[in-house]
PDB file of C-alpha atoms in Angstrom:
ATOM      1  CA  UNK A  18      23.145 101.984  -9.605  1.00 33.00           C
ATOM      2  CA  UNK A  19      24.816  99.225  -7.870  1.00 39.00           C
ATOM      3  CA  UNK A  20      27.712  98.630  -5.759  1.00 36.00           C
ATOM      4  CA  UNK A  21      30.202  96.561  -6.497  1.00 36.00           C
ATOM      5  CA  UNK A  22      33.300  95.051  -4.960  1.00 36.00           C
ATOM      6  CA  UNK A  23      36.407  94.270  -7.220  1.00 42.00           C
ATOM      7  CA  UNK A  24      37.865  91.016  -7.474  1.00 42.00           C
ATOM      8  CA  UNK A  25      41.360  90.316  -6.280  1.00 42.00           C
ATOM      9  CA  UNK A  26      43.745  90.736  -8.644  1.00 46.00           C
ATOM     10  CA  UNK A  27      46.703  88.605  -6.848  1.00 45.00           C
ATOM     11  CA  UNK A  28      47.711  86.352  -4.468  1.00 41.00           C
ATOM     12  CA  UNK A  29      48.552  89.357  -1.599  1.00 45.00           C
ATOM     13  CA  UNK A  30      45.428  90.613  -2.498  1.00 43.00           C
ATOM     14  CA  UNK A  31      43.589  87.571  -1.175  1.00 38.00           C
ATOM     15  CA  UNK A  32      45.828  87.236   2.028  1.00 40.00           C
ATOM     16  CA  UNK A  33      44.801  90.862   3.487  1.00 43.00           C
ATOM     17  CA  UNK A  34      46.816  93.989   4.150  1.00 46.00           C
ATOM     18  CA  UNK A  35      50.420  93.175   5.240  1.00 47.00           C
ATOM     19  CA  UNK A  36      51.455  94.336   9.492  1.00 48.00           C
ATOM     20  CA  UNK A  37      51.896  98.055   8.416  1.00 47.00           C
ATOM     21  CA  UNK A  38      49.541  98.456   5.434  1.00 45.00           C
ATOM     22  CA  UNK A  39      46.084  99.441   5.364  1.00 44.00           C
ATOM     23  CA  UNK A  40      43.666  98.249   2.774  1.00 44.00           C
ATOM     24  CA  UNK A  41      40.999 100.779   1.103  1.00 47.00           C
ATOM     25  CA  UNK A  42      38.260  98.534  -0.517  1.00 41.00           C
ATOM     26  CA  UNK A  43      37.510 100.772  -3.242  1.00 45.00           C
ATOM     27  CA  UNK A  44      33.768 100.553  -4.202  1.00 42.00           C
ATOM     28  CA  UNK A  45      32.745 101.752  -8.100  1.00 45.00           C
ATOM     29  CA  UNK A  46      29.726 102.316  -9.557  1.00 46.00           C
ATOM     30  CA  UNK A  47      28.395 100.169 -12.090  1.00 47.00           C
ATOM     31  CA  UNK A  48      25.354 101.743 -14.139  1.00 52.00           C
ATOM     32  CA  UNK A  49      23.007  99.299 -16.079  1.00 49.00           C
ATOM     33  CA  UNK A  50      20.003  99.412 -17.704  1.00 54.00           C
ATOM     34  CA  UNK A  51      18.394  96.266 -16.513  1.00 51.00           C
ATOM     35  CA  UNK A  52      17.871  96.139 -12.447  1.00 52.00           C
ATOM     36  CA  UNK A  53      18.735  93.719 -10.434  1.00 49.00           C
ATOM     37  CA  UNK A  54      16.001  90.653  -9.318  1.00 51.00           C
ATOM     38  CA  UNK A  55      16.158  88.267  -6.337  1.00 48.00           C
ATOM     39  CA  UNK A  56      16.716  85.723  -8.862  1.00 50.00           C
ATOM     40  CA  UNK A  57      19.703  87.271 -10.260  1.00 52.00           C
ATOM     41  CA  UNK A  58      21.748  86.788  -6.952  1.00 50.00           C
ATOM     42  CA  UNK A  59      20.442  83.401  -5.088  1.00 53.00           C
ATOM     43  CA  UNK A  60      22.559  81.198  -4.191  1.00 54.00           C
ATOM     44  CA  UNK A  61      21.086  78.204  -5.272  1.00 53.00           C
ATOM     45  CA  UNK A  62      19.178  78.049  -8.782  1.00 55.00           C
ATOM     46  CA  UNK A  63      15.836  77.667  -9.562  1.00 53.00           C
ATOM     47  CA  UNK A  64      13.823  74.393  -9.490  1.00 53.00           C
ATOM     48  CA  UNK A  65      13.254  72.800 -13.304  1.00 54.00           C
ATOM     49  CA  UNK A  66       9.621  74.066 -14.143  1.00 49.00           C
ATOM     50  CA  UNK A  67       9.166  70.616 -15.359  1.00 62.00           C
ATOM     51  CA  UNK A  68       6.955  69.259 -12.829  1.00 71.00           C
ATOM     52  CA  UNK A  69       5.929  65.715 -14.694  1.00 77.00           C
ATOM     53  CA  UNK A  70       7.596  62.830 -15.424  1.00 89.00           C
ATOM     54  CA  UNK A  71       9.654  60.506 -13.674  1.00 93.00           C
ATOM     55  CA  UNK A  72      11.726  61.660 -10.468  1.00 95.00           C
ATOM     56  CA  UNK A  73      14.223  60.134  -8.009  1.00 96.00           C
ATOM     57  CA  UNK A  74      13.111  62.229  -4.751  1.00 96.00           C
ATOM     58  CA  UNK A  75      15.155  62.961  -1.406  1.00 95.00           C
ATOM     59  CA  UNK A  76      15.406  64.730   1.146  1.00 95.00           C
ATOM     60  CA  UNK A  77      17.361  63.984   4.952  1.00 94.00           C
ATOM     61  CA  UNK A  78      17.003  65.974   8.167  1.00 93.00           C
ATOM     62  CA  UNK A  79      18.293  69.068   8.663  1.00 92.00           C
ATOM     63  CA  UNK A  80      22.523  68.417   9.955  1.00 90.00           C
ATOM     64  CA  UNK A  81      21.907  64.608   9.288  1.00 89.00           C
ATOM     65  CA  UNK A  82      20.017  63.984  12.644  1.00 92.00           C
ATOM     66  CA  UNK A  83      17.934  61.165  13.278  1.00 92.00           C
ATOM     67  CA  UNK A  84      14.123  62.074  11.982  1.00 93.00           C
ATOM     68  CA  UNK A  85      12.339  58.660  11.746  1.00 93.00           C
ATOM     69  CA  UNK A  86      13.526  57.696  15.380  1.00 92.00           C
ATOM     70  CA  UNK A  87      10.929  55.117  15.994  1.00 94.00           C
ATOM     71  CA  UNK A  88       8.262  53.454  13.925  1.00 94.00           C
ATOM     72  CA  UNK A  89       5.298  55.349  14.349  1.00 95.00           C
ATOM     73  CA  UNK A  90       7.474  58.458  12.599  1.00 95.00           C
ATOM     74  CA  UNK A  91       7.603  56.175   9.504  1.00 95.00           C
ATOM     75  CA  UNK A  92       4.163  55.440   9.435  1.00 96.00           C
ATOM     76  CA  UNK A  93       2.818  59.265   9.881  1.00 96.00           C
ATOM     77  CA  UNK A  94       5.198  59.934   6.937  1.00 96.00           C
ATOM     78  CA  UNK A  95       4.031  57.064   4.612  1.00 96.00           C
ATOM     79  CA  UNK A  96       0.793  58.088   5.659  1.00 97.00           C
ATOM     80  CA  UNK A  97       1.545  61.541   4.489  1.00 96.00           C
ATOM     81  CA  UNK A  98       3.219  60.245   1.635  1.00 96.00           C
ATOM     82  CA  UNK A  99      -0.007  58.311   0.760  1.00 96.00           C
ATOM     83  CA  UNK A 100      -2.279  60.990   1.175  1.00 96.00           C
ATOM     84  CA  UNK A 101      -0.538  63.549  -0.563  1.00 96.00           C
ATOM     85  CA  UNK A 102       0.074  61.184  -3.688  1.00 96.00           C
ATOM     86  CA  UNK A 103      -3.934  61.002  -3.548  1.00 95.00           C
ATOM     87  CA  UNK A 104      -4.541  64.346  -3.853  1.00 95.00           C
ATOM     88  CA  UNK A 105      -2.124  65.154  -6.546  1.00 94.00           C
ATOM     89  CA  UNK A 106      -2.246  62.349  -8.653  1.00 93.00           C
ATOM     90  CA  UNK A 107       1.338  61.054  -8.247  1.00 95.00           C
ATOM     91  CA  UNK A 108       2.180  57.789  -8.511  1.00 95.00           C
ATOM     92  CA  UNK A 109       4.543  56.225  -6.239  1.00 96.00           C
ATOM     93  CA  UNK A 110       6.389  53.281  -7.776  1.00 95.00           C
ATOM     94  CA  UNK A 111       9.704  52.885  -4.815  1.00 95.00           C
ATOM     95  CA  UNK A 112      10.109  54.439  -1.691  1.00 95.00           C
ATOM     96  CA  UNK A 113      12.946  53.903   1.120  1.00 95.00           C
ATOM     97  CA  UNK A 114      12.749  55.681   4.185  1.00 94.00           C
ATOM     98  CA  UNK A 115      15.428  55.198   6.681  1.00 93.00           C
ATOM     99  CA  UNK A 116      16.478  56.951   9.940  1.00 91.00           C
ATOM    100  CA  UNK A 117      17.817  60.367   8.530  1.00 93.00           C
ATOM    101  CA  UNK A 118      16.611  60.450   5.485  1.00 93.00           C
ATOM    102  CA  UNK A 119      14.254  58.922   2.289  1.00 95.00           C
ATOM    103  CA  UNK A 120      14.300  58.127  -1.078  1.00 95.00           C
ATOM    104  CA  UNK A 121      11.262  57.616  -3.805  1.00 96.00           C
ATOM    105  CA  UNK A 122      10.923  57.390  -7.431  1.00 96.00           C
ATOM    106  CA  UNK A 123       7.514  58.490  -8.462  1.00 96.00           C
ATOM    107  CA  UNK A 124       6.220  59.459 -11.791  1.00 95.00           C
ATOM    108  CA  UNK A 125       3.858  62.626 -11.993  1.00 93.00           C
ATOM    109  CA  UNK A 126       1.406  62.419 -14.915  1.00 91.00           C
ATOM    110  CA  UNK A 127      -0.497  65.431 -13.945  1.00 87.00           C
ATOM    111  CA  UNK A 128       2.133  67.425 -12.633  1.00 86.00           C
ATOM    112  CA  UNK A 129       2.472  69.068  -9.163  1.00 88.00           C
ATOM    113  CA  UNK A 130       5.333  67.644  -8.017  1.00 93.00           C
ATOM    114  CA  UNK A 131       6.160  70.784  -6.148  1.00 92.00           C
ATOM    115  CA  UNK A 132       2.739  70.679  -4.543  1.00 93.00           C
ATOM    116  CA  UNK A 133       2.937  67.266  -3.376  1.00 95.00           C
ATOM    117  CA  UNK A 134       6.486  67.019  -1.780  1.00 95.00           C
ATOM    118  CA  UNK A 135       5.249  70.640  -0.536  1.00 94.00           C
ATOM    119  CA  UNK A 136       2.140  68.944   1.405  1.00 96.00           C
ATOM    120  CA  UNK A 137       4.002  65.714   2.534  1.00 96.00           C
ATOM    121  CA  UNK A 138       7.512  67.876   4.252  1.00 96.00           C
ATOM    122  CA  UNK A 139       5.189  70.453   5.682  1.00 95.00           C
ATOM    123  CA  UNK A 140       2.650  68.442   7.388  1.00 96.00           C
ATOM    124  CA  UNK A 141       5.149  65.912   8.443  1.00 96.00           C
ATOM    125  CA  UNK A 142       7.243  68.599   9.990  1.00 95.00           C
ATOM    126  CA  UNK A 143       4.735  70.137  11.702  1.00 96.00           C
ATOM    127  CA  UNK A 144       3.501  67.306  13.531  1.00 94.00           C
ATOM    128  CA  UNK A 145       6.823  65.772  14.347  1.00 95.00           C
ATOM    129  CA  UNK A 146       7.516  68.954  15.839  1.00 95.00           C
ATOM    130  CA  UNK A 147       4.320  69.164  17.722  1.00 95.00           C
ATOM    131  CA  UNK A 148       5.163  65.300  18.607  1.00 94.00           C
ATOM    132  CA  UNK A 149       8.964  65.719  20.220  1.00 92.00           C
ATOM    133  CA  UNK A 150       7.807  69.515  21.853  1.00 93.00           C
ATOM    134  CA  UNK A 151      10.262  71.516  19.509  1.00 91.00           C
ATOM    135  CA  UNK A 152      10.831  73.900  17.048  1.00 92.00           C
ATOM    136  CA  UNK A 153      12.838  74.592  13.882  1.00 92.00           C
ATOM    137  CA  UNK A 154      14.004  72.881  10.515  1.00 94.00           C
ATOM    138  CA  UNK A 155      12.971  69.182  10.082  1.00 94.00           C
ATOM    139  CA  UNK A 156      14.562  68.855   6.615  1.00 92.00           C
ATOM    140  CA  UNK A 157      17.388  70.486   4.843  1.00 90.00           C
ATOM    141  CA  UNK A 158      15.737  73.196   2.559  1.00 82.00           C
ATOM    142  CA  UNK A 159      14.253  72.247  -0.205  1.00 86.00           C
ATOM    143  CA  UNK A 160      14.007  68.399  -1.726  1.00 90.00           C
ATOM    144  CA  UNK A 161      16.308  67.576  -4.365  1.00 92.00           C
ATOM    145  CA  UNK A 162      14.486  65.932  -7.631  1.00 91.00           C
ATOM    146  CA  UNK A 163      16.598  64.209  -9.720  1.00 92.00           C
ATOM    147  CA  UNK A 164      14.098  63.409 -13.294  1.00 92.00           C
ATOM    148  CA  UNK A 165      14.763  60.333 -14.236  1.00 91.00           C
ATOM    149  CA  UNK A 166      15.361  60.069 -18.435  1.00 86.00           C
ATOM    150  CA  UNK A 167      13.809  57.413 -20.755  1.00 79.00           C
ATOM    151  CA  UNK A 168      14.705  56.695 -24.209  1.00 74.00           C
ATOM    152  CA  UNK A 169      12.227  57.341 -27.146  1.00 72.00           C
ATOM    153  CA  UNK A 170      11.106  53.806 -26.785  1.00 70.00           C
ATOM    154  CA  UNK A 171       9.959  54.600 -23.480  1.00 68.00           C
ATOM    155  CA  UNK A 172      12.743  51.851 -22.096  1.00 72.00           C
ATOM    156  CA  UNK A 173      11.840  51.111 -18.352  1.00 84.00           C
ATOM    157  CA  UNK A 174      16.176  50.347 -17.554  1.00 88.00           C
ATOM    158  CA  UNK A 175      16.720  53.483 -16.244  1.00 91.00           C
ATOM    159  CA  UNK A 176      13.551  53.343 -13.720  1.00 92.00           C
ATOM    160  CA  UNK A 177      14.965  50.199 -12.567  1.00 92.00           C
ATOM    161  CA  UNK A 178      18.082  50.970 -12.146  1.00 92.00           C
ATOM    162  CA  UNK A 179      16.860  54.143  -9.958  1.00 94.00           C
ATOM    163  CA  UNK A 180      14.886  51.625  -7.734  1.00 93.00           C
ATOM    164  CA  UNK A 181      17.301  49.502  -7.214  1.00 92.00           C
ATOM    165  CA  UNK A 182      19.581  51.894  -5.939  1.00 92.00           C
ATOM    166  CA  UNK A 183      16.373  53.216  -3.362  1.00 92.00           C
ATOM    167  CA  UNK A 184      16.204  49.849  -1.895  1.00 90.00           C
ATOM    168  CA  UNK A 185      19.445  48.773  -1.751  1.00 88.00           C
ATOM    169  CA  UNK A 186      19.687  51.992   0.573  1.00 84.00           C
ATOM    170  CA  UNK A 187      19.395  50.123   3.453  1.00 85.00           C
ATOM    171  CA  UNK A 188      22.281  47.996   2.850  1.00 80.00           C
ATOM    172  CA  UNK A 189      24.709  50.643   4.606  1.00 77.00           C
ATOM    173  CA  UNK A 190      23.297  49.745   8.080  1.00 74.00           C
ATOM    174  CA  UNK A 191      22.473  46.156   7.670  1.00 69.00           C
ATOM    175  CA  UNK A 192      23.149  42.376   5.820  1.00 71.00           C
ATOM    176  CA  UNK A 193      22.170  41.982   2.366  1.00 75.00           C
ATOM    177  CA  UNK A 194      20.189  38.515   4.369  1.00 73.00           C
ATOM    178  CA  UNK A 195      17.748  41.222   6.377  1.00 75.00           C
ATOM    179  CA  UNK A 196      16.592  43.311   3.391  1.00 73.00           C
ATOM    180  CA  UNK A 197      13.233  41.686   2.194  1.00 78.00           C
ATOM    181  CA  UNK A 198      12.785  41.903   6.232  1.00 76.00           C
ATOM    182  CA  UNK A 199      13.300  45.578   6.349  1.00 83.00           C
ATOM    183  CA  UNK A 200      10.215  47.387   6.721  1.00 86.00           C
ATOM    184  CA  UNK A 201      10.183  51.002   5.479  1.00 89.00           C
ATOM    185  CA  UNK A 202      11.238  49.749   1.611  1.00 89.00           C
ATOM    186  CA  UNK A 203       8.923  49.103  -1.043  1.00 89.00           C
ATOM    187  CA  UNK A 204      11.339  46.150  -1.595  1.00 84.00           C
ATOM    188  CA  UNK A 205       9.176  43.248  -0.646  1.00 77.00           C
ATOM    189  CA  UNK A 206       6.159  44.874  -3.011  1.00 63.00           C
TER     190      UNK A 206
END
């Protein structure tokens, strides 16, 4: 069995009793034959199994604060970023990191791209936490993987349009004249 509340049915419904009216939420009963799974209530869906390909990759810290404050926080993460791509076999063709958050576009032969954004958030969370003595969220949740679609010629435009957009990213915070100088892009590569 599972309980179940109705839906309102009007507008007074939504607004709540009235100043001399009490309101009985009445609860019924639903039977059903197939039960209920966590999966069947979350509130966000389930991540694609595909897990190769091409993907546009973010993530930003958790209520938009400032996570790669200095420089040596962007090198630990492209460090992580590095290592990580090692181990899983994922190929990292643009990256833009920037003070709250980053952007890459990678393409995963082998697969594992849950593995390898798993290993590079987690280790770089732990030790930034370990770094500024605190506790908590780094990031917000999980990353968000956008898979980036090809033609059946295997036409490279969409790719490049996806990396342009990664390294114009820095363009909100500075002249158009300073971006080859801006260090945390695979721009200048």
């Amino acid at each position: 069995m599972i309980c179940s509340v109705p839906a309102p049915t009007n507008h007074n419904d939504l607004l709540g009793p009235g100043p001399n009216k009490s309101r009985r939420l009445r609860i019924e009963a639903v039977e059903t034959d197939t039960p209920l799974c966590h999966r069947d209530v979350m509130a966000r869906g389930q991540r694609s199994a595909q897990q190769h390909g091409w993907f546009h990759l973010t993530d930003r810290g958790v209520d938009r604060q400032d996570i790669f404050i200095d420089d040596r926080e962007h090198r630990i993460f492209l460090f992580e970023l590095a290592n990580a791509a090692e181990q899983f076999g994922v190929e990292i063709h643009a990256y833009c990191v920037v003070t709250t958050h980053f952007h890459l576009v990678v393409n995963c032969p082998e697969g594992g791209l849950s593995g390898f954004m798993q290993r590079v958030l987690q280790r770089f969370a732990v030790g930034h936490n370990r770094r500024f003595k605190r506790e908590g969220y780094v990031f917000t949740g999980r990353f968000r993987s956008d898979p980036i679609i090809m033609d059946d010629r295997g036409d490279t435009a969409a790719i490049q349009q996806v990396c342009r957009y990664v390294h114009r990213n820095p363009l909100d915070f500075m002249p158009r004249s300073q971006l080859r100088a801006f260090p945390w892009s695979s721009y200048r590569a």
